[in-house]
């Protein structure tokens, strides 16, 4: 292993915080209880006192984000409780014998995860697992940049909640804002998502997805080795895809397809082709959306928790995805996104709340991407997530903004993330996680079909 741990600190809130359980919403309850790994890559190298500044500012920001310093526990055998007990988060200082450039484009891999993100020991009881671990890794040489790796327990919150916390911490670390600034304070009352009504929609997105023809379960598909790539789309390539999908719409009143709809349709078509699916193989895409502004009344913008809802495209045959123009897939993606209005989202939350057990709908895979009593969303299906609107490049701790951000681990088959490039020129980084046997063809089609 090329990375050596130089120091590890348990950081607790700088002031006494509430010692009480925090109610978890249905959206929190079905989030996986393992950690999401992400990495921030910086070209600049701070002085060696940076870790002390990070510790001090982390302790101060935890006064307001005190749930991060808590621990989870199981109640009723299958539901989770967040105990705000102030046990603290973990901050690690590490040193690598490698250079920053040796990691190439930092595509998720076992090496990236092992070297650059904190290791979470899942053999511990859940009551002992820190909910946030942060690793600062310096590289060989005096000015070789650094990587901050985050392991953030998904029950605590969604991507936007995590990013808001990290950006607030970074601003405090840099000295940009005072602690009384409104951005520093999260909205922690998750009971705004509580209800006592019955679901009024069917919610196929929370039920088993189409299986490969001839299969009765997903066991064989889950056993295939997974890999991940980061594929760059220049602004010119993005515009070319959008032009292809929107060709002919100019003369109608139809709203042009968005970047997310078009790029997702392109990923769907390329994956369907690379997987070699039968013509009549049913396939769907799961989409997820931030519901903060989709509810009526809307949630506070600084709501700290999981404010996500998922929806499915209509079930399509592989031949229709492949043989129709790109706008076919884009239209199906749009139909899924448009489901996520106030009534549907609240019904989904009620559907989750009414389940006797959550095992069949909770995404609880471990970071290596191995399913653990969890639903399978891979071949012949996909889950495509947009991180395009998240302010991921604002995490300036005092040594400049990150030059790259993305997942730090290989996730299960069929997952894709669309991320704005740090260049700010309209280009995108598309992080795609597929079975290894399909990836080479996928990469070929991804650029060939633009």
XYZ file of C-alpha atoms in Angstrom:
450
model
C 0.000 0.000 0.000
C 1.452 3.358 -1.060
C -0.350 5.489 1.536
C 0.768 5.799 5.159
C -1.471 7.154 7.913
C 0.502 9.828 9.756
C -2.168 10.805 12.290
C -5.833 10.131 13.055
C -8.039 12.387 15.173
C -11.529 12.057 16.590
C -13.077 15.519 16.354
C -16.055 16.436 18.520
C -18.189 19.601 18.502
C -16.439 22.579 20.094
C -19.479 23.225 22.301
C -22.040 21.003 23.979
C -24.683 19.859 21.490
C -28.151 18.307 21.954
C -27.943 14.710 23.172
C -31.081 13.243 21.688
C -32.305 10.937 18.913
C -33.052 12.666 15.603
C -36.138 11.461 13.730
C -35.282 10.037 10.294
C -37.577 10.554 7.328
C -38.670 7.719 5.010
C -36.115 9.013 2.497
C -33.393 8.640 5.145
C -34.590 5.176 6.114
C -34.107 3.713 2.616
C -30.717 5.317 2.010
C -27.896 2.833 2.334
C -26.354 2.829 5.795
C -22.836 2.523 4.402
C -20.747 5.505 3.313
C -20.550 7.374 0.033
C -16.915 7.938 -0.953
C -15.979 11.083 -2.859
C -12.665 12.745 -3.632
C -11.571 16.358 -4.077
C -8.302 16.830 -5.978
C -6.235 19.986 -5.385
C -3.165 21.150 -7.290
C -1.914 23.418 -4.531
C -0.181 22.058 -1.448
C -0.932 23.752 1.897
C 1.610 24.057 4.671
C 1.865 21.305 7.253
C -0.224 23.247 9.758
C -3.296 22.865 7.522
C -4.444 19.771 9.382
C -4.592 21.788 12.620
C -6.705 24.480 10.950
C -8.987 21.780 9.540
C -9.372 20.170 12.973
C -10.205 23.462 14.645
C -12.721 24.566 12.004
C -14.280 21.079 11.847
C -14.860 21.156 15.598
C -16.547 24.558 15.274
C -18.772 23.659 12.319
C -19.896 20.475 14.121
C -21.577 22.669 16.727
C -24.171 23.390 14.043
C -23.934 20.090 12.138
C -23.936 18.065 15.343
C -25.824 15.044 13.850
C -22.610 14.263 11.946
C -20.900 13.547 15.266
C -23.577 11.025 16.260
C -24.069 7.313 15.619
C -26.757 5.108 14.114
C -28.592 2.256 15.802
C -31.245 -0.236 14.728
C -34.758 -0.004 16.129
C -37.609 -2.425 15.469
C -34.994 -4.688 13.882
C -34.959 -2.947 10.492
C -35.407 0.795 10.982
C -32.621 3.207 11.812
C -32.302 5.813 14.520
C -29.774 8.647 14.539
C -28.436 9.249 18.039
C -26.894 12.697 18.459
C -24.407 11.630 21.120
C -21.371 13.724 20.138
C -19.008 10.778 19.701
C -17.292 12.654 16.894
C -16.052 12.341 13.337
C -12.678 11.070 12.147
C -10.025 13.261 10.490
C -6.995 11.471 9.034
C -3.671 12.836 7.791
C -1.954 10.571 5.260
C 1.089 10.601 2.995
C 1.516 8.831 -0.327
C 4.714 7.644 -1.994
C 3.002 8.185 -5.363
C 2.583 11.398 -7.304
C -0.742 13.054 -8.048
C -0.314 12.369 -11.777
C 0.036 8.617 -11.204
C -3.736 8.435 -10.603
C -4.526 9.691 -14.119
C -8.113 10.947 -14.296
C -8.936 9.608 -10.803
C -11.562 7.214 -12.147
C -13.087 5.222 -9.272
C -11.103 2.065 -8.540
C -10.029 -0.109 -5.645
C -6.659 1.692 -5.728
C -8.217 5.159 -5.498
C -10.483 4.009 -2.703
C -7.738 2.252 -0.739
C -5.152 5.032 -1.130
C -7.204 8.209 -1.037
C -10.410 7.663 0.945
C -10.916 6.717 4.594
C -11.358 3.025 5.358
C -14.575 2.211 7.220
C -14.486 -0.931 9.355
C -17.909 -2.476 8.815
C -17.082 -5.366 11.140
C -17.786 -2.950 14.007
C -21.300 -2.687 15.434
C -23.247 0.040 13.672
C -23.404 1.940 16.989
C -19.614 2.400 16.808
C -19.304 3.489 13.168
C -18.380 7.154 12.625
C -20.810 8.802 10.215
C -18.170 11.037 8.631
C -14.519 10.260 7.982
C -12.176 12.644 6.139
C -8.696 11.857 4.837
C -6.174 14.479 3.702
C -3.488 12.808 1.552
C -0.267 14.580 0.601
C 1.926 13.346 -2.245
C 5.564 12.727 -2.976
C 7.559 15.924 -3.367
C 7.084 19.362 -1.877
C 4.487 20.799 -4.279
C 2.564 17.841 -5.599
C -0.974 18.776 -4.575
C -3.267 16.794 -2.327
C -6.541 14.874 -2.210
C -9.295 15.132 0.363
C -11.274 11.885 0.521
C -14.670 11.881 2.213
C -16.669 8.945 3.548
C -20.135 10.308 4.326
C -22.860 8.027 5.665
C -25.795 8.286 3.273
C -28.417 8.082 6.058
C -27.244 11.524 7.191
C -28.153 13.192 3.948
C -28.047 13.333 0.175
C -25.317 14.737 -2.047
C -26.496 18.333 -1.738
C -26.615 18.105 2.061
C -23.061 16.727 2.100
C -21.800 19.399 -0.304
C -23.399 22.221 1.711
C -21.708 20.933 4.866
C -18.317 20.568 3.173
C -18.513 24.016 1.564
C -19.500 25.639 4.868
C -16.630 23.877 6.629
C -14.220 24.953 3.874
C -15.308 28.595 4.159
C -14.839 28.519 7.920
C -11.452 26.832 7.519
C -10.356 29.507 5.047
C -11.711 32.297 7.245
C -14.188 33.568 4.644
C -17.276 33.740 6.850
C -18.234 34.263 10.445
C -20.107 31.562 12.311
C -23.253 33.674 12.447
C -23.584 33.646 8.648
C -26.893 32.078 7.574
C -25.197 29.632 5.194
C -23.496 28.002 8.152
C -26.718 26.803 9.756
C -28.422 23.647 8.472
C -32.158 23.040 8.797
C -32.248 19.862 10.896
C -35.959 19.262 11.568
C -36.745 16.281 9.350
C -40.314 15.939 10.649
C -41.363 18.308 7.843
C -41.365 15.102 5.743
C -43.590 13.223 8.196
C -47.187 12.302 7.350
C -49.875 9.793 8.241
C -51.638 9.289 4.914
C -51.699 6.311 2.585
C -49.809 6.205 -0.766
C -51.961 7.083 -3.759
C -49.633 5.815 -6.534
C -48.302 2.338 -7.333
C -44.546 3.185 -7.152
C -42.872 0.639 -9.432
C -39.545 2.369 -8.679
C -39.639 0.726 -5.233
C -40.368 -2.741 -6.605
C -38.150 -5.254 -8.466
C -37.029 -3.998 -11.886
C -37.091 -6.008 -15.137
C -34.874 -9.104 -15.088
C -32.754 -10.396 -17.932
C -34.865 -12.644 -20.115
C -34.635 -16.248 -18.910
C -33.578 -15.199 -15.388
C -35.584 -15.618 -12.214
C -33.266 -13.548 -9.997
C -30.246 -11.211 -10.144
C -27.689 -13.460 -8.417
C -25.624 -14.231 -11.540
C -25.508 -10.576 -12.632
C -24.388 -9.388 -9.206
C -21.398 -11.766 -9.270
C -19.791 -10.191 -12.348
C -16.771 -7.989 -11.678
C -17.454 -4.263 -11.852
C -15.321 -1.373 -13.040
C -15.701 2.374 -13.523
C -14.515 5.048 -15.943
C -14.723 8.824 -16.159
C -15.617 9.877 -19.685
C -15.184 13.506 -20.693
C -17.761 15.237 -22.865
C -16.607 18.553 -24.277
C -19.136 21.356 -24.560
C -19.085 20.797 -28.331
C -19.958 17.113 -27.865
C -22.743 17.977 -25.410
C -24.211 20.458 -27.882
C -23.941 17.903 -30.691
C -25.921 15.360 -28.641
C -28.539 17.976 -27.767
C -28.837 19.007 -31.396
C -29.315 15.374 -32.381
C -32.059 14.848 -29.783
C -33.787 18.156 -30.431
C -33.651 17.980 -34.215
C -37.128 18.729 -35.522
C -38.424 20.170 -32.241
C -37.756 23.730 -33.394
C -40.936 23.737 -35.467
C -43.112 22.455 -32.620
C -44.058 23.855 -29.251
C -42.204 21.049 -27.444
C -39.665 22.105 -24.850
C -36.093 21.225 -25.935
C -34.551 18.290 -24.121
C -32.186 19.213 -21.317
C -28.545 18.244 -20.952
C -29.482 15.646 -18.315
C -32.217 14.113 -20.476
C -29.996 13.931 -23.545
C -26.807 12.652 -21.892
C -28.824 10.085 -19.915
C -30.494 8.871 -23.116
C -27.056 8.562 -24.725
C -25.709 6.532 -21.773
C -28.828 4.303 -21.907
C -28.422 3.640 -25.615
C -24.682 2.901 -25.339
C -25.129 0.601 -22.333
C -27.969 -1.276 -24.032
C -25.796 -1.831 -27.094
C -22.690 -2.778 -25.072
C -24.656 -5.288 -22.989
C -25.866 -7.051 -26.142
C -29.443 -7.195 -24.901
C -32.093 -9.190 -26.741
C -34.401 -7.105 -28.960
C -37.394 -7.727 -26.695
C -35.488 -7.330 -23.421
C -37.378 -4.922 -21.129
C -35.177 -2.148 -19.727
C -35.733 0.941 -17.558
C -33.750 3.866 -16.153
C -34.108 5.031 -12.564
C -33.794 8.776 -12.109
C -33.467 10.645 -8.825
C -34.205 14.272 -8.092
C -33.745 16.779 -5.309
C -37.245 17.403 -3.911
C -36.477 20.569 -1.912
C -38.136 22.766 -4.527
C -40.564 20.130 -5.828
C -42.712 20.002 -2.696
C -45.500 22.430 -1.905
C -44.584 24.192 0.285
C -40.923 23.743 -0.632
C -38.363 22.558 1.882
C -35.821 25.082 3.168
C -32.853 25.290 0.803
C -30.534 24.384 3.677
C -32.538 21.256 4.626
C -29.968 18.762 5.919
C -31.081 15.212 5.210
C -32.079 13.016 2.309
C -34.415 15.089 0.158
C -34.425 12.721 -2.796
C -37.123 10.900 -4.690
C -36.755 8.320 -7.456
C -38.844 7.479 -10.492
C -38.696 5.034 -13.385
C -38.936 5.559 -17.092
C -41.714 3.602 -18.775
C -40.534 0.057 -19.497
C -38.983 -0.056 -22.977
C -37.731 -2.836 -25.233
C -34.015 -2.783 -25.991
C -34.695 -2.602 -29.733
C -36.714 0.608 -29.235
C -33.911 2.239 -27.244
C -31.399 1.267 -29.942
C -33.320 1.805 -33.177
C -35.200 4.992 -32.372
C -33.565 8.440 -32.527
C -31.902 9.762 -29.356
C -34.983 11.828 -28.537
C -36.895 8.584 -27.853
C -34.755 7.859 -24.794
C -34.690 11.537 -23.816
C -38.492 11.608 -23.865
C -38.688 8.535 -21.621
C -36.199 10.107 -19.189
C -38.329 13.261 -19.153
C -41.478 11.257 -18.421
C -39.772 9.820 -15.338
C -38.519 13.198 -14.112
C -41.936 14.786 -14.613
C -43.526 12.231 -12.304
C -41.675 13.762 -9.381
C -44.217 16.394 -8.418
C -45.532 17.089 -4.920
C -48.311 14.470 -4.929
C -46.104 11.678 -6.292
C -43.200 12.452 -3.971
C -45.416 12.535 -0.876
C -47.064 9.288 -1.956
C -43.605 7.713 -2.336
C -42.658 8.781 1.183
C -45.925 7.312 2.461
C -45.285 4.077 0.552
C -41.930 3.706 2.317
C -43.390 4.591 5.712
C -46.116 1.959 5.343
C -43.731 -0.934 4.640
C -43.601 -3.555 7.380
C -39.943 -4.136 6.524
C -37.524 -1.997 4.517
C -34.973 -4.660 3.516
C -36.382 -5.092 0.018
C -36.180 -1.384 -0.867
C -33.200 -0.127 1.155
C -30.040 0.292 -0.911
C -27.522 -1.189 1.532
C -24.516 -2.261 -0.511
C -21.022 -1.827 0.824
C -18.455 0.454 -0.779
C -16.810 -2.329 -2.772
C -20.037 -2.492 -4.730
C -21.111 -5.899 -3.453
C -24.846 -6.218 -2.917
C -25.856 -6.994 0.623
C -29.526 -7.949 0.873
C -30.267 -5.015 -1.408
C -32.326 -4.506 -4.539
C -30.306 -4.793 -7.767
C -30.561 -1.966 -10.300
C -28.002 -3.177 -12.848
C -28.147 -5.126 -16.114
C -30.493 -4.670 -18.004
C -31.303 -1.407 -16.199
C -29.509 1.804 -15.158
C -29.584 4.471 -12.458
C -28.407 7.853 -13.750
C -27.780 10.666 -11.276
C -27.153 14.330 -12.051
C -24.620 16.178 -9.903
C -24.520 19.042 -12.411
C -26.286 21.576 -10.196
C -24.231 20.882 -7.079
C -21.612 23.511 -6.159
C -18.869 20.892 -5.795
C -15.986 23.152 -6.816
C -16.559 25.708 -4.050
C -14.733 23.611 -1.436
C -11.767 25.954 -0.994
C -10.138 25.245 2.385
C -7.528 27.923 1.823
C -5.364 26.363 -0.892
C -7.542 26.925 -3.935
C -10.583 25.269 -5.419
C -10.523 21.589 -6.383
C -9.588 20.724 -9.963
C -11.484 17.451 -9.890
C -14.388 15.969 -7.943
C -16.102 12.617 -8.224
C -16.942 9.240 -6.697
C -14.071 7.581 -4.877
C -15.231 3.981 -5.198
C -16.615 1.568 -7.784
C -20.352 1.287 -7.245
C -22.742 -1.429 -8.453
C -23.412 -2.193 -12.096
C -25.588 0.307 -13.904
C -24.778 3.452 -11.919
C -23.796 6.673 -13.704
C -23.125 10.200 -12.455
C -23.133 13.307 -14.643
C -20.836 15.982 -13.170
C -19.844 19.452 -14.349
C -16.180 19.708 -15.209
C -14.047 22.069 -13.119
C -13.062 23.866 -16.343
C -16.331 25.826 -16.286
C -16.590 25.631 -20.077
C -19.755 23.520 -20.317
C -17.868 20.223 -20.462
C -18.969 17.235 -18.381
C -17.395 14.296 -16.573
C -19.567 11.192 -16.843
C -18.658 8.579 -14.210
C -19.999 5.213 -15.399
C -20.017 1.990 -13.347
C -20.640 -1.228 -15.297
C -19.711 -4.881 -15.406
C -16.142 -5.200 -16.638
C -17.211 -7.409 -19.565
C -19.340 -4.559 -20.957
C -17.110 -1.547 -20.363
C -14.804 -1.683 -23.386
C -17.705 -1.725 -25.834
C -19.535 0.952 -23.853
C -16.560 3.308 -24.096
C -16.303 2.650 -27.826
C -19.987 3.413 -28.451
C -19.985 6.382 -26.092
C -17.790 8.441 -28.418
C -18.535 6.682 -31.701
C -22.260 7.435 -31.460
C -21.971 11.171 -30.792
